[in-house]
Amino acid sequence: MLILIFFCLYVLFILIFFFPPKPFDTVIVPTAAPQAVSGMPFKDSRSIKVTWKPPPKDQQNGEIKGYKIFYVKYENSQTDQDAKSSLVDAESQELVLGDLEIYTEYKIWVLAFTSVGDGPSSQPIRVWTNEDGRYCPWISANRLALT
């Protein structure tokens, strides 16, 4: 503990340290969506292969860390909030969606993300899974007997 004496003159030195602010991080979210998103039925009647190209280089705004692929059945009762999603790393430019319903139309879209957050979504595409040839609900046995 420091003891001060009355009627003495004390000199204090105050040092101020100034740390200049860090420059703004140049990484922001991508300002463009992945390009050339396409999809097609794949191998069986329960999968779709989705492919895309990265956003234009000048709109990536830093290092792309990966892609999010969203998909939902294309029907009135389903909304974008009902969509399921899958993540892939930045090197990937394709994904096979599996465990889908037979002969069903799906709405699919893709976005790129950086360490800061998600960029804009691509325009959605619509792709049908294949039929499996075992069951066709709109053809009854009576119709087949008439032909």
PDB file of N, CA, C and O in Angstrom, residues 12-46:
ATOM      1  N   LEU A  12       2.890  12.824 -11.579  1.00  0.00           N
ATOM      2  CA  LEU A  12       2.347  11.589 -12.164  1.00  0.00           C
ATOM      3  C   LEU A  12       2.563  11.614 -13.667  1.00  0.00           C
ATOM      4  O   LEU A  12       2.430  12.644 -14.309  1.00  0.00           O
ATOM      5  N   PHE A  13       2.892  10.495 -14.201  1.00  0.00           N
ATOM      6  CA  PHE A  13       3.001  10.353 -15.645  1.00  0.00           C
ATOM      7  C   PHE A  13       1.901   9.399 -16.108  1.00  0.00           C
ATOM      8  O   PHE A  13       1.738   8.330 -15.538  1.00  0.00           O
ATOM      9  N   ILE A  14       1.207   9.840 -17.086  1.00  0.00           N
ATOM     10  CA  ILE A  14       0.150   8.994 -17.648  1.00  0.00           C
ATOM     11  C   ILE A  14       0.545   8.676 -19.083  1.00  0.00           C
ATOM     12  O   ILE A  14       0.814   9.571 -19.884  1.00  0.00           O
ATOM     13  N   LEU A  15       0.637   7.418 -19.358  1.00  0.00           N
ATOM     14  CA  LEU A  15       0.959   6.979 -20.708  1.00  0.00           C
ATOM     15  C   LEU A  15      -0.320   6.505 -21.374  1.00  0.00           C
ATOM     16  O   LEU A  15      -1.063   5.707 -20.822  1.00  0.00           O
ATOM     17  N   ILE A  16      -0.532   6.996 -22.548  1.00  0.00           N
ATOM     18  CA  ILE A  16      -1.723   6.591 -23.297  1.00  0.00           C
ATOM     19  C   ILE A  16      -1.258   5.758 -24.476  1.00  0.00           C
ATOM     20  O   ILE A  16      -0.383   6.173 -25.238  1.00  0.00           O
ATOM     21  N   PHE A  17      -1.822   4.599 -24.598  1.00  0.00           N
ATOM     22  CA  PHE A  17      -1.513   3.722 -25.711  1.00  0.00           C
ATOM     23  C   PHE A  17      -2.692   3.751 -26.674  1.00  0.00           C
ATOM     24  O   PHE A  17      -3.829   3.559 -26.280  1.00  0.00           O
ATOM     25  N   PHE A  18      -2.385   3.979 -27.900  1.00  0.00           N
ATOM     26  CA  PHE A  18      -3.421   4.012 -28.923  1.00  0.00           C
ATOM     27  C   PHE A  18      -3.174   2.872 -29.902  1.00  0.00           C
ATOM     28  O   PHE A  18      -2.111   2.771 -30.494  1.00  0.00           O
ATOM     29  N   PHE A  19      -4.137   2.017 -30.018  1.00  0.00           N
ATOM     30  CA  PHE A  19      -4.061   0.932 -30.980  1.00  0.00           C
ATOM     31  C   PHE A  19      -5.003   1.272 -32.125  1.00  0.00           C
ATOM     32  O   PHE A  19      -6.214   1.339 -31.925  1.00  0.00           O
ATOM     33  N   PRO A  20      -4.446   1.526 -33.283  1.00  0.00           N
ATOM     34  CA  PRO A  20      -5.340   1.865 -34.395  1.00  0.00           C
ATOM     35  C   PRO A  20      -6.303   0.711 -34.657  1.00  0.00           C
ATOM     36  O   PRO A  20      -5.962  -0.451 -34.447  1.00  0.00           O
ATOM     37  N   PRO A  21      -7.502   1.031 -35.090  1.00  0.00           N
ATOM     38  CA  PRO A  21      -8.472  -0.043 -35.344  1.00  0.00           C
ATOM     39  C   PRO A  21      -7.992  -0.956 -36.455  1.00  0.00           C
ATOM     40  O   PRO A  21      -7.282  -0.536 -37.360  1.00  0.00           O
ATOM     41  N   LYS A  22      -8.383  -2.203 -36.308  1.00  0.00           N
ATOM     42  CA  LYS A  22      -8.081  -3.166 -37.365  1.00  0.00           C
ATOM     43  C   LYS A  22      -8.804  -2.752 -38.623  1.00  0.00           C
ATOM     44  O   LYS A  22      -9.940  -2.299 -38.576  1.00  0.00           O
ATOM     45  N   PRO A  23      -8.159  -2.894 -39.758  1.00  0.00           N
ATOM     46  CA  PRO A  23      -8.901  -2.591 -40.990  1.00  0.00           C
ATOM     47  C   PRO A  23     -10.086  -3.542 -41.117  1.00  0.00           C
ATOM     48  O   PRO A  23     -10.055  -4.658 -40.622  1.00  0.00           O
ATOM     49  N   PHE A  24     -11.119  -3.053 -41.763  1.00  0.00           N
ATOM     50  CA  PHE A  24     -12.309  -3.873 -41.935  1.00  0.00           C
ATOM     51  C   PHE A  24     -11.958  -5.165 -42.641  1.00  0.00           C
ATOM     52  O   PHE A  24     -11.155  -5.185 -43.562  1.00  0.00           O
ATOM     53  N   ASP A  25     -12.562  -6.206 -42.167  1.00  0.00           N
ATOM     54  CA  ASP A  25     -12.370  -7.499 -42.816  1.00  0.00           C
ATOM     55  C   ASP A  25     -12.965  -7.419 -44.217  1.00  0.00           C
ATOM     56  O   ASP A  25     -14.088  -6.970 -44.398  1.00  0.00           O
ATOM     57  N   THR A  26     -12.205  -7.830 -45.189  1.00  0.00           N
ATOM     58  CA  THR A  26     -12.681  -7.725 -46.564  1.00  0.00           C
ATOM     59  C   THR A  26     -13.597  -8.875 -46.949  1.00  0.00           C
ATOM     60  O   THR A  26     -14.130  -8.888 -48.048  1.00  0.00           O
ATOM     61  N   VAL A  27     -13.777  -9.830 -46.054  1.00  0.00           N
ATOM     62  CA  VAL A  27     -14.662 -10.953 -46.353  1.00  0.00           C
ATOM     63  C   VAL A  27     -16.082 -10.564 -45.973  1.00  0.00           C
ATOM     64  O   VAL A  27     -16.348 -10.170 -44.845  1.00  0.00           O
ATOM     65  N   ILE A  28     -16.963 -10.620 -46.939  1.00  0.00           N
ATOM     66  CA  ILE A  28     -18.386 -10.446 -46.684  1.00  0.00           C
ATOM     67  C   ILE A  28     -19.099 -11.606 -47.374  1.00  0.00           C
ATOM     68  O   ILE A  28     -18.461 -12.473 -47.950  1.00  0.00           O
ATOM     69  N   VAL A  29     -20.382 -11.603 -47.314  1.00  0.00           N
ATOM     70  CA  VAL A  29     -21.110 -12.700 -47.951  1.00  0.00           C
ATOM     71  C   VAL A  29     -21.053 -12.546 -49.470  1.00  0.00           C
ATOM     72  O   VAL A  29     -20.896 -11.436 -49.981  1.00  0.00           O
ATOM     73  N   PRO A  30     -21.187 -13.641 -50.196  1.00  0.00           N
ATOM     74  CA  PRO A  30     -21.224 -13.530 -51.662  1.00  0.00           C
ATOM     75  C   PRO A  30     -22.396 -12.642 -52.084  1.00  0.00           C
ATOM     76  O   PRO A  30     -23.453 -12.638 -51.449  1.00  0.00           O
ATOM     77  N   THR A  31     -22.202 -11.903 -53.154  1.00  0.00           N
ATOM     78  CA  THR A  31     -23.277 -11.035 -53.653  1.00  0.00           C
ATOM     79  C   THR A  31     -23.946 -11.616 -54.894  1.00  0.00           C
ATOM     80  O   THR A  31     -24.809 -10.973 -55.485  1.00  0.00           O
ATOM     81  N   ALA A  32     -23.540 -12.816 -55.284  1.00  0.00           N
ATOM     82  CA  ALA A  32     -24.183 -13.507 -56.405  1.00  0.00           C
ATOM     83  C   ALA A  32     -24.428 -14.961 -56.008  1.00  0.00           C
ATOM     84  O   ALA A  32     -23.721 -15.512 -55.164  1.00  0.00           O
ATOM     85  N   ALA A  33     -25.418 -15.528 -56.628  1.00  0.00           N
ATOM     86  CA  ALA A  33     -25.775 -16.929 -56.363  1.00  0.00           C
ATOM     87  C   ALA A  33     -24.914 -17.856 -57.216  1.00  0.00           C
ATOM     88  O   ALA A  33     -24.321 -17.427 -58.209  1.00  0.00           O
ATOM     89  N   PRO A  34     -24.857 -19.130 -56.851  1.00  0.00           N
ATOM     90  CA  PRO A  34     -24.224 -20.111 -57.740  1.00  0.00           C
ATOM     91  C   PRO A  34     -24.903 -20.084 -59.109  1.00  0.00           C
ATOM     92  O   PRO A  34     -26.095 -19.793 -59.232  1.00  0.00           O
ATOM     93  N   GLN A  35     -24.119 -20.379 -60.138  1.00  0.00           N
ATOM     94  CA  GLN A  35     -24.585 -20.281 -61.520  1.00  0.00           C
ATOM     95  C   GLN A  35     -24.899 -21.667 -62.094  1.00  0.00           C
ATOM     96  O   GLN A  35     -24.419 -22.672 -61.587  1.00  0.00           O
ATOM     97  N   ALA A  36     -25.650 -21.684 -63.170  1.00  0.00           N
ATOM     98  CA  ALA A  36     -25.915 -22.899 -63.962  1.00  0.00           C
ATOM     99  C   ALA A  36     -26.374 -24.076 -63.106  1.00  0.00           C
ATOM    100  O   ALA A  36     -25.895 -25.193 -63.263  1.00  0.00           O
ATOM    101  N   VAL A  37     -27.311 -23.830 -62.207  1.00  0.00           N
ATOM    102  CA  VAL A  37     -27.841 -24.915 -61.374  1.00  0.00           C
ATOM    103  C   VAL A  37     -28.713 -25.808 -62.253  1.00  0.00           C
ATOM    104  O   VAL A  37     -29.568 -25.328 -62.988  1.00  0.00           O
ATOM    105  N   SER A  38     -28.473 -27.104 -62.199  1.00  0.00           N
ATOM    106  CA  SER A  38     -29.286 -28.042 -62.970  1.00  0.00           C
ATOM    107  C   SER A  38     -29.457 -29.330 -62.170  1.00  0.00           C
ATOM    108  O   SER A  38     -28.713 -29.597 -61.234  1.00  0.00           O
ATOM    109  N   GLY A  39     -30.440 -30.099 -62.562  1.00  0.00           N
ATOM    110  CA  GLY A  39     -30.701 -31.356 -61.883  1.00  0.00           C
ATOM    111  C   GLY A  39     -31.280 -32.371 -62.846  1.00  0.00           C
ATOM    112  O   GLY A  39     -31.889 -31.999 -63.853  1.00  0.00           O
ATOM    113  N   MET A  40     -31.077 -33.633 -62.523  1.00  0.00           N
ATOM    114  CA  MET A  40     -31.614 -34.711 -63.352  1.00  0.00           C
ATOM    115  C   MET A  40     -31.803 -35.956 -62.491  1.00  0.00           C
ATOM    116  O   MET A  40     -31.092 -36.140 -61.505  1.00  0.00           O
ATOM    117  N   PRO A  41     -32.782 -36.797 -62.845  1.00  0.00           N
ATOM    118  CA  PRO A  41     -32.935 -38.059 -62.111  1.00  0.00           C
ATOM    119  C   PRO A  41     -31.620 -38.830 -62.175  1.00  0.00           C
ATOM    120  O   PRO A  41     -30.886 -38.750 -63.156  1.00  0.00           O
ATOM    121  N   PHE A  42     -31.331 -39.580 -61.104  1.00  0.00           N
ATOM    122  CA  PHE A  42     -30.025 -40.238 -61.025  1.00  0.00           C
ATOM    123  C   PHE A  42     -30.176 -41.692 -60.619  1.00  0.00           C
ATOM    124  O   PHE A  42     -30.713 -41.980 -59.550  1.00  0.00           O
ATOM    125  N   LYS A  43     -29.709 -42.598 -61.424  1.00  0.00           N
ATOM    126  CA  LYS A  43     -29.597 -44.044 -61.187  1.00  0.00           C
ATOM    127  C   LYS A  43     -30.887 -44.754 -60.832  1.00  0.00           C
ATOM    128  O   LYS A  43     -31.230 -45.732 -61.430  1.00  0.00           O
ATOM    129  N   ASP A  44     -31.593 -44.308 -59.824  1.00  0.00           N
ATOM    130  CA  ASP A  44     -32.815 -45.018 -59.444  1.00  0.00           C
ATOM    131  C   ASP A  44     -33.972 -44.028 -59.380  1.00  0.00           C
ATOM    132  O   ASP A  44     -33.826 -42.867 -59.726  1.00  0.00           O
ATOM    133  N   SER A  45     -35.106 -44.487 -58.935  1.00  0.00           N
ATOM    134  CA  SER A  45     -36.291 -43.627 -58.915  1.00  0.00           C
ATOM    135  C   SER A  45     -36.404 -42.806 -57.636  1.00  0.00           C
ATOM    136  O   SER A  45     -37.420 -42.164 -57.417  1.00  0.00           O
ATOM    137  N   ARG A  46     -35.377 -42.824 -56.815  1.00  0.00           N
ATOM    138  CA  ARG A  46     -35.428 -42.088 -55.549  1.00  0.00           C
ATOM    139  C   ARG A  46     -34.284 -41.089 -55.387  1.00  0.00           C
ATOM    140  O   ARG A  46     -33.997 -40.648 -54.286  1.00  0.00           O
TER     141      ARG A  46
END
